[in-house]
PDB file of C-alpha atoms in Angstrom:
ATOM      1  CA  UNK H  28     -30.328 -12.295  35.100  1.00  0.00           C
ATOM      2  CA  UNK H  29     -30.155 -12.334  31.382  1.00  0.00           C
ATOM      3  CA  UNK H  30     -28.210 -15.117  29.750  1.00  0.00           C
ATOM      4  CA  UNK H  31     -25.309 -13.873  27.716  1.00  0.00           C
ATOM      5  CA  UNK H  32     -25.619 -14.657  24.050  1.00  0.00           C
ATOM      6  CA  UNK H  33     -22.567 -15.859  22.257  1.00  0.00           C
ATOM      7  CA  UNK H  34     -21.754 -13.664  19.318  1.00  0.00           C
ATOM      8  CA  UNK H  35     -19.632 -15.203  16.637  1.00  0.00           C
ATOM      9  CA  UNK H  36     -17.740 -12.963  14.258  1.00  0.00           C
ATOM     10  CA  UNK H  37     -19.013 -13.010  10.718  1.00  0.00           C
ATOM     11  CA  UNK H  38     -16.589 -14.742   8.387  1.00  0.00           C
ATOM     12  CA  UNK H  39     -15.750 -12.603   5.403  1.00  0.00           C
ATOM     13  CA  UNK H  40     -13.004 -12.118   2.887  1.00  0.00           C
ATOM     14  CA  UNK H  41     -10.213  -9.806   3.935  1.00  0.00           C
ATOM     15  CA  UNK H  42     -11.321  -6.278   3.133  1.00  0.00           C
ATOM     16  CA  UNK H  43      -8.492  -5.557   0.710  1.00  0.00           C
ATOM     17  CA  UNK H  44      -9.099  -8.753  -1.302  1.00  0.00           C
ATOM     18  CA  UNK H  45     -12.850  -8.294  -1.315  1.00  0.00           C
ATOM     19  CA  UNK H  46     -12.532  -4.688  -2.502  1.00  0.00           C
ATOM     20  CA  UNK H  47     -10.136  -5.754  -5.236  1.00  0.00           C
ATOM     21  CA  UNK H  48     -12.510  -8.391  -6.592  1.00  0.00           C
ATOM     22  CA  UNK H  49     -15.470  -6.025  -6.315  1.00  0.00           C
ATOM     23  CA  UNK H  50     -13.595  -3.298  -8.191  1.00  0.00           C
ATOM     24  CA  UNK H  51     -12.360  -5.646 -10.909  1.00  0.00           C
ATOM     25  CA  UNK H  52     -15.839  -7.059 -11.497  1.00  0.00           C
ATOM     26  CA  UNK H  53     -17.233  -3.532 -11.299  1.00  0.00           C
ATOM     27  CA  UNK H  54     -15.323  -2.756 -14.471  1.00  0.00           C
ATOM     28  CA  UNK H  55     -17.215  -4.772 -17.054  1.00  0.00           C
ATOM     29  CA  UNK H  56     -14.228  -4.668 -19.403  1.00  0.00           C
ATOM     30  CA  UNK H  57     -11.652  -6.328 -17.108  1.00  0.00           C
ATOM     31  CA  UNK H  58     -12.518  -9.870 -18.164  1.00  0.00           C
ATOM     32  CA  UNK H  59     -12.423  -8.827 -21.821  1.00  0.00           C
ATOM     33  CA  UNK H  60      -8.995  -7.267 -21.296  1.00  0.00           C
ATOM     34  CA  UNK H  61      -7.718 -10.518 -19.759  1.00  0.00           C
ATOM     35  CA  UNK H  62      -8.922 -12.386 -22.862  1.00  0.00           C
ATOM     36  CA  UNK H  63      -7.168  -9.889 -25.134  1.00  0.00           C
ATOM     37  CA  UNK H  64      -3.917 -10.294 -23.224  1.00  0.00           C
ATOM     38  CA  UNK H  65      -4.239 -14.085 -23.426  1.00  0.00           C
ATOM     39  CA  UNK H  66      -4.448 -13.652 -27.215  1.00  0.00           C
ATOM     40  CA  UNK H  67      -1.297 -11.461 -27.314  1.00  0.00           C
ATOM     41  CA  UNK H  68      -3.207  -8.227 -27.867  1.00  0.00           C
ATOM     42  CA  UNK H  69      -1.327  -6.139 -25.321  1.00  0.00           C
ATOM     43  CA  UNK H  70      -1.191  -2.605 -26.720  1.00  0.00           C
ATOM     44  CA  UNK H  71      -4.018  -0.222 -25.723  1.00  0.00           C
ATOM     45  CA  UNK H  72      -4.711   0.954 -29.287  1.00  0.00           C
ATOM     46  CA  UNK H  73      -5.031  -2.634 -30.504  1.00  0.00           C
ATOM     47  CA  UNK H  74      -7.352  -3.427 -27.590  1.00  0.00           C
ATOM     48  CA  UNK H  75      -9.699  -0.551 -28.456  1.00  0.00           C
ATOM     49  CA  UNK H  76      -9.760  -1.590 -32.127  1.00  0.00           C
ATOM     50  CA  UNK H  77     -10.447  -5.233 -31.183  1.00  0.00           C
ATOM     51  CA  UNK H  78     -13.486  -4.641 -28.964  1.00  0.00           C
ATOM     52  CA  UNK H  79     -16.610  -2.906 -30.208  1.00  0.00           C
ATOM     53  CA  UNK H  80     -17.879  -0.352 -27.699  1.00  0.00           C
ATOM     54  CA  UNK H  81     -14.646  -0.069 -25.711  1.00  0.00           C
ATOM     55  CA  UNK H  82     -13.406   3.523 -25.531  1.00  0.00           C
ATOM     56  CA  UNK H  83      -9.869   4.688 -24.842  1.00  0.00           C
ATOM     57  CA  UNK H  84     -10.972   6.497 -21.671  1.00  0.00           C
ATOM     58  CA  UNK H  85     -12.701   3.451 -20.187  1.00  0.00           C
ATOM     59  CA  UNK H  86      -9.843   1.152 -21.218  1.00  0.00           C
ATOM     60  CA  UNK H  87      -7.246   3.392 -19.563  1.00  0.00           C
ATOM     61  CA  UNK H  88      -9.284   3.548 -16.355  1.00  0.00           C
ATOM     62  CA  UNK H  89      -9.665  -0.231 -16.304  1.00  0.00           C
ATOM     63  CA  UNK H  90      -5.961  -0.800 -17.046  1.00  0.00           C
ATOM     64  CA  UNK H  91      -5.041   1.662 -14.288  1.00  0.00           C
ATOM     65  CA  UNK H  92      -7.171  -0.225 -11.735  1.00  0.00           C
ATOM     66  CA  UNK H  93      -5.703  -3.583 -12.731  1.00  0.00           C
ATOM     67  CA  UNK H  94      -2.190  -2.152 -12.543  1.00  0.00           C
ATOM     68  CA  UNK H  95      -2.908  -0.633  -9.122  1.00  0.00           C
ATOM     69  CA  UNK H  96      -3.952  -4.048  -7.789  1.00  0.00           C
ATOM     70  CA  UNK H  97      -0.851  -5.697  -9.264  1.00  0.00           C
ATOM     71  CA  UNK H  98      -2.750  -7.890 -11.729  1.00  0.00           C
ATOM     72  CA  UNK H  99      -1.239  -6.180 -14.763  1.00  0.00           C
ATOM     73  CA  UNK H 100       1.998  -4.328 -15.299  1.00  0.00           C
ATOM     74  CA  UNK H 101       2.598  -1.473 -17.685  1.00  0.00           C
ATOM     75  CA  UNK H 102       5.715  -1.651 -19.841  1.00  0.00           C
ATOM     76  CA  UNK H 103       6.896   1.648 -21.339  1.00  0.00           C
ATOM     77  CA  UNK H 104       9.303   1.422 -24.259  1.00  0.00           C
ATOM     78  CA  UNK H 105      11.684   4.323 -24.733  1.00  0.00           C
ATOM     79  CA  UNK H 106      10.827   4.814 -28.405  1.00  0.00           C
ATOM     80  CA  UNK H 107       9.489   7.504 -30.704  1.00  0.00           C
ATOM     81  CA  UNK H 108       6.549   7.349 -31.094  1.00  0.00           C
ATOM     82  CA  UNK H 109       5.965   6.150 -27.513  1.00  0.00           C
ATOM     83  CA  UNK H 110       4.917   2.528 -27.147  1.00  0.00           C
ATOM     84  CA  UNK H 111       3.161   1.000 -24.142  1.00  0.00           C
ATOM     85  CA  UNK H 112       2.215  -2.627 -23.550  1.00  0.00           C
ATOM     86  CA  UNK H 113       0.512  -4.421 -20.698  1.00  0.00           C
ATOM     87  CA  UNK H 114       1.143  -7.894 -19.387  1.00  0.00           C
ATOM     88  CA  UNK H 115      -0.092 -10.105 -16.593  1.00  0.00           C
ATOM     89  CA  UNK H 116       2.079 -10.209 -13.454  1.00  0.00           C
ATOM     90  CA  UNK H 117       2.856 -13.354 -11.435  1.00  0.00           C
ATOM     91  CA  UNK H 118       0.176 -12.316  -8.967  1.00  0.00           C
ATOM     92  CA  UNK H 119      -2.161 -11.680 -11.908  1.00  0.00           C
ATOM     93  CA  UNK H 120      -1.575 -15.211 -13.170  1.00  0.00           C
ATOM     94  CA  UNK H 121      -2.666 -16.580  -9.784  1.00  0.00           C
ATOM     95  CA  UNK H 122      -5.673 -14.249  -9.742  1.00  0.00           C
ATOM     96  CA  UNK H 123      -6.727 -15.350 -13.235  1.00  0.00           C
ATOM     97  CA  UNK H 124      -6.518 -19.007 -12.154  1.00  0.00           C
ATOM     98  CA  UNK H 125      -9.020 -18.198  -9.410  1.00  0.00           C
ATOM     99  CA  UNK H 126     -11.317 -16.597 -11.988  1.00  0.00           C
ATOM    100  CA  UNK H 127     -11.014 -19.748 -14.126  1.00  0.00           C
ATOM    101  CA  UNK H 128     -12.034 -21.860 -11.125  1.00  0.00           C
ATOM    102  CA  UNK H 129     -15.027 -19.583 -10.525  1.00  0.00           C
ATOM    103  CA  UNK H 130     -16.066 -20.060 -14.145  1.00  0.00           C
ATOM    104  CA  UNK H 131     -15.798 -23.856 -13.769  1.00  0.00           C
ATOM    105  CA  UNK H 132     -17.921 -23.663 -10.628  1.00  0.00           C
ATOM    106  CA  UNK H 133     -20.522 -21.577 -12.473  1.00  0.00           C
ATOM    107  CA  UNK H 134     -20.613 -24.140 -15.292  1.00  0.00           C
ATOM    108  CA  UNK H 135     -21.155 -26.946 -12.763  1.00  0.00           C
ATOM    109  CA  UNK H 136     -23.998 -25.012 -11.146  1.00  0.00           C
ATOM    110  CA  UNK H 137     -25.631 -24.406 -14.533  1.00  0.00           C
ATOM    111  CA  UNK H 138     -25.328 -28.107 -15.433  1.00  0.00           C
ATOM    112  CA  UNK H 139     -26.922 -29.114 -12.118  1.00  0.00           C
ATOM    113  CA  UNK H 140     -29.831 -26.726 -12.692  1.00  0.00           C
ATOM    114  CA  UNK H 141     -30.472 -27.899 -16.259  1.00  0.00           C
TER     115      UNK H 141
END
């Protein structure tokens, strides 16, 4: 008789969380957008003017993804001409803290290698 092998389930991030992080990092502009928001640049037109190479189409796609995941919220003002701003949600604040911790970890790794 063959001995039964024990198979342990592979530990991985919950699929929804892993997909969210993968999608956010897949958009190379997300981190730049977070920096803009931290510097009170929260209107799409101002964002495009502030970052060389960022197009309106790509910005809108990136903002849409971040809004879908609940990291950012879109605020529409009932004005003429229309005005839209984006801001970080409470969940987004927690998410950005995690990104800050990842950056600290990366810095530690780089210091250990050097």
